[in-house]
Short mmCIF file of C-alpha atoms in Angstrom, two decimals:
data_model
loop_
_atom_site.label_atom_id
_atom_site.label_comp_id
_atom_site.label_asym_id
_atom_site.label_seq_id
_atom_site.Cartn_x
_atom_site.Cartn_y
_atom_site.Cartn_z
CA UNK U 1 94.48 116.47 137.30
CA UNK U 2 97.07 117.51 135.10
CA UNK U 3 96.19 118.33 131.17
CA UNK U 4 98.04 116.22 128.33
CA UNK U 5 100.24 119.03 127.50
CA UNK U 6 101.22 119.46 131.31
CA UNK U 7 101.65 115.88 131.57
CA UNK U 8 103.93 115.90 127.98
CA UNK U 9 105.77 118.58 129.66
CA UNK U 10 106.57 116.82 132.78
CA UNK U 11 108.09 113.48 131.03
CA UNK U 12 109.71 115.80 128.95
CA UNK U 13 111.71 116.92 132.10
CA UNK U 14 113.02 113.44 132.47
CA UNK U 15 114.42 113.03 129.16
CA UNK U 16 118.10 113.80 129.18
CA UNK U 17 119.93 116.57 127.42
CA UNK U 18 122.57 115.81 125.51
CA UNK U 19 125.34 118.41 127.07
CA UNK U 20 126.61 120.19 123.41
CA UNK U 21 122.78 121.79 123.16
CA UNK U 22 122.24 124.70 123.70
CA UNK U 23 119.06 126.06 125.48
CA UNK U 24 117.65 127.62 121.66
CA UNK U 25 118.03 123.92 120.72
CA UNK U 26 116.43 122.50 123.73
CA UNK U 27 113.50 124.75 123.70
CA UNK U 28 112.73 123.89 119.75
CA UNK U 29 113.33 120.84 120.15
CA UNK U 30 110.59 120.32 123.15
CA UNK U 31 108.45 122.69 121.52
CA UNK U 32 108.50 120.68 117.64
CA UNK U 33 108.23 117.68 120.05
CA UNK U 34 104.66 118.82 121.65
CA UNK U 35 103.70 120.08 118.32
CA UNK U 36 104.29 116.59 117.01
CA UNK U 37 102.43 115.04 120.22
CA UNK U 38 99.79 117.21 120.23
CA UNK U 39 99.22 120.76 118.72
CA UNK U 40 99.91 119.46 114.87
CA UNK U 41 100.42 122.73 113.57
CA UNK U 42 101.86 123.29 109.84
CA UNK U 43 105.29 123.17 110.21
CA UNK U 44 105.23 126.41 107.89
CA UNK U 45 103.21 128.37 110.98
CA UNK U 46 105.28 126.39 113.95
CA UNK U 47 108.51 127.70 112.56
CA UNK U 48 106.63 130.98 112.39
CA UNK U 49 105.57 131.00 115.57
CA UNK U 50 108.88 129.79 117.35
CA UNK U 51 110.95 132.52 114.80
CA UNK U 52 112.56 129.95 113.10
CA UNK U 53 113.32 128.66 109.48
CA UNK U 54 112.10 125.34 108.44
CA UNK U 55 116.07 125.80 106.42
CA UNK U 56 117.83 126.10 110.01
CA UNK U 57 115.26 123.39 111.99
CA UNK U 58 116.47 120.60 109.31
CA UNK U 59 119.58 122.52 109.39
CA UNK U 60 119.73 121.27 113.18
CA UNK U 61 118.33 117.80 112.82
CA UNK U 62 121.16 116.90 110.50
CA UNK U 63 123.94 118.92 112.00
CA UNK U 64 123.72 119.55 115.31
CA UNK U 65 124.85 116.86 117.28
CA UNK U 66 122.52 114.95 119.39
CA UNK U 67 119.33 117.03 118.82
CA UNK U 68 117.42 114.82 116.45
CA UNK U 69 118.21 112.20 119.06
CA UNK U 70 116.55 114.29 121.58
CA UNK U 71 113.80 114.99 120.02
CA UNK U 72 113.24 111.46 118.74
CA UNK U 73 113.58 110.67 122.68
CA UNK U 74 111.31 113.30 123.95
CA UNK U 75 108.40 112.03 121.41
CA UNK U 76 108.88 108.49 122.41
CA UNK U 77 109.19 108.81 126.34
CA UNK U 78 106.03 110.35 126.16
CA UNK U 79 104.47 107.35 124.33
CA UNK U 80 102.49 105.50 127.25
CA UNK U 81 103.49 101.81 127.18
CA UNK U 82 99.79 101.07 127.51
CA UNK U 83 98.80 102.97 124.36
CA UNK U 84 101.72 101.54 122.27
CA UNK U 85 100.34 97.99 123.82
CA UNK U 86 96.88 99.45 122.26
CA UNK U 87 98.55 100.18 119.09
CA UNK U 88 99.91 96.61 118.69
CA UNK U 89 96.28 95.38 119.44
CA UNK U 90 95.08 97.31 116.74
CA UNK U 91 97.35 96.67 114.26
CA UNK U 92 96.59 92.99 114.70
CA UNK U 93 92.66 93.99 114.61
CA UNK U 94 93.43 96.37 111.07
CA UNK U 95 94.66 93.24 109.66
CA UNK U 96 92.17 90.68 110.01
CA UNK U 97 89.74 93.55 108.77
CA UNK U 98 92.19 94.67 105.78
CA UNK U 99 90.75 91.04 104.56
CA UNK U 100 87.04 91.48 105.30
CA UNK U 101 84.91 93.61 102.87
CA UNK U 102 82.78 95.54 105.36
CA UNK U 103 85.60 97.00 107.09
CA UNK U 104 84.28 100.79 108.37
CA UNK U 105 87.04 103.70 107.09
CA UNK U 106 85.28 105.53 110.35
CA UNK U 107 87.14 102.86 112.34
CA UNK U 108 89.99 103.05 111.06
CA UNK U 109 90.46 107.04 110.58
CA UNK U 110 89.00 107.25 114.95
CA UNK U 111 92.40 105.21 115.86
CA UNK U 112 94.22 107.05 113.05
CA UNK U 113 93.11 110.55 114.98
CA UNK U 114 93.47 109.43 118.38
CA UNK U 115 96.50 107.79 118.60
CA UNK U 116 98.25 109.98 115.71
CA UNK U 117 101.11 110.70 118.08
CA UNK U 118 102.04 107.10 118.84
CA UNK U 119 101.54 106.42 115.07
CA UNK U 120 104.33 109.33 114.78
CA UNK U 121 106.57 108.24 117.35
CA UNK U 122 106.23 104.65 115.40
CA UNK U 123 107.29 106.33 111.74
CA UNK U 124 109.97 108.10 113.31
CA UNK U 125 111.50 104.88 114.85
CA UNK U 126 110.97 103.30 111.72
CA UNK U 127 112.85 105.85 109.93
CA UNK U 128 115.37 106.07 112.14
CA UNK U 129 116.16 102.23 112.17
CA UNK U 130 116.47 102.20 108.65
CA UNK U 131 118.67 105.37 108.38
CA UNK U 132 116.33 107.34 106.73
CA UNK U 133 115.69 111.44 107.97
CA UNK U 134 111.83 112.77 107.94
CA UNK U 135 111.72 113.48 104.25
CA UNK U 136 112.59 109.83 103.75
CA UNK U 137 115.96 110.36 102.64
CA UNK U 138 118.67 108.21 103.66
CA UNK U 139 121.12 109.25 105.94
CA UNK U 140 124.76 108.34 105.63
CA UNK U 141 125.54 105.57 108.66
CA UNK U 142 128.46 103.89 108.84
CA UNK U 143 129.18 100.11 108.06
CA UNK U 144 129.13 99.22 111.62
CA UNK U 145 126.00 100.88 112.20
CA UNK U 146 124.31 99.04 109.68
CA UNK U 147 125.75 96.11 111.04
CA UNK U 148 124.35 96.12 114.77
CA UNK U 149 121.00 97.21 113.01
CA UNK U 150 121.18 94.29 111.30
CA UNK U 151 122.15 92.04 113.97
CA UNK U 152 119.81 93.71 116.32
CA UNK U 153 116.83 93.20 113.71
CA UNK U 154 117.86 89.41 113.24
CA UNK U 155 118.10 88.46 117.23
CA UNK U 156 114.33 89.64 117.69
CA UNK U 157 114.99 93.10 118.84
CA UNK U 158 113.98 95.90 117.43
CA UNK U 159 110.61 95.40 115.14
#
């Protein structure tokens, strides 16, 4: 049976890669991706350890075309539809018990921990739909972007 990083790894090798990167990008970008999923390293020690600046990494995500897409992909591909099912399910579940007074923090930190990635994979969706970068910034998107957002939002699509 394979381990979660072996299984990461193989949907990773599904995702496709945009043609302009180049195999430096691809490699960072797979490796901040199973850092994200998994490792949660400091993103002071993962640049360290991949011999990279955090300056050039953000560098990347704004500049270079297509890689913040890929990594965005490569985090949610490997996002099992069952767990993101499990995720909705819970979300209902912290609800009802945002409104009770004996609700447990244990409870709610156990999801928190387990499914961390899938809450990560969520955020950066989020961001992304609303044009914002990591830091919460907003991005510069075109009229027409904002547009099919906004249509997409309004016929039930995208949540």
């Amino acid at each position: 049976m394979a381990t979660a990083k072996e299984s990461i790894l193989q949907i990773f090798e599904k995702v496709e890669i945009p043609l302009n990167l180049s195999e430096r990008h691809i490699q960072i970008a797979k490796s901040y991706a199973l850092n994200q999923l998994n490792e949660k390293a400091s993103m002071a020690n993962w640049c360290k350890d991949n011999e990279l600046s955090t300056k050039t990494f953000y560098a990347w995500k704004k500049d270079v075309k297509g890689f913040e897409e890929y990594v965005n992909k490569l985090i949610g591909d490997s996002v099992d539809t069952s767990v993101k099912e499990a995720l909705n399910a819970m979300d209902l579940h912290v609800m009802k018990l945002a409104y009770q007074t004996n609700v447990s923090p244990a409870e709610i930190k156990i999801f928190g921990d387990y499914f961390g990635y899938a809450l990560e994979a969520r955020k950066r969706q989020y961001l992304k739909d609303n044009g914002l970068d990591d830091s919460g910034n907003k991005q510069t998107i075109s009229v027409e972007e904002k547009r099919n957002k906004l249509v997409e939002r309004l016929r039930g699509g995208k949540q």
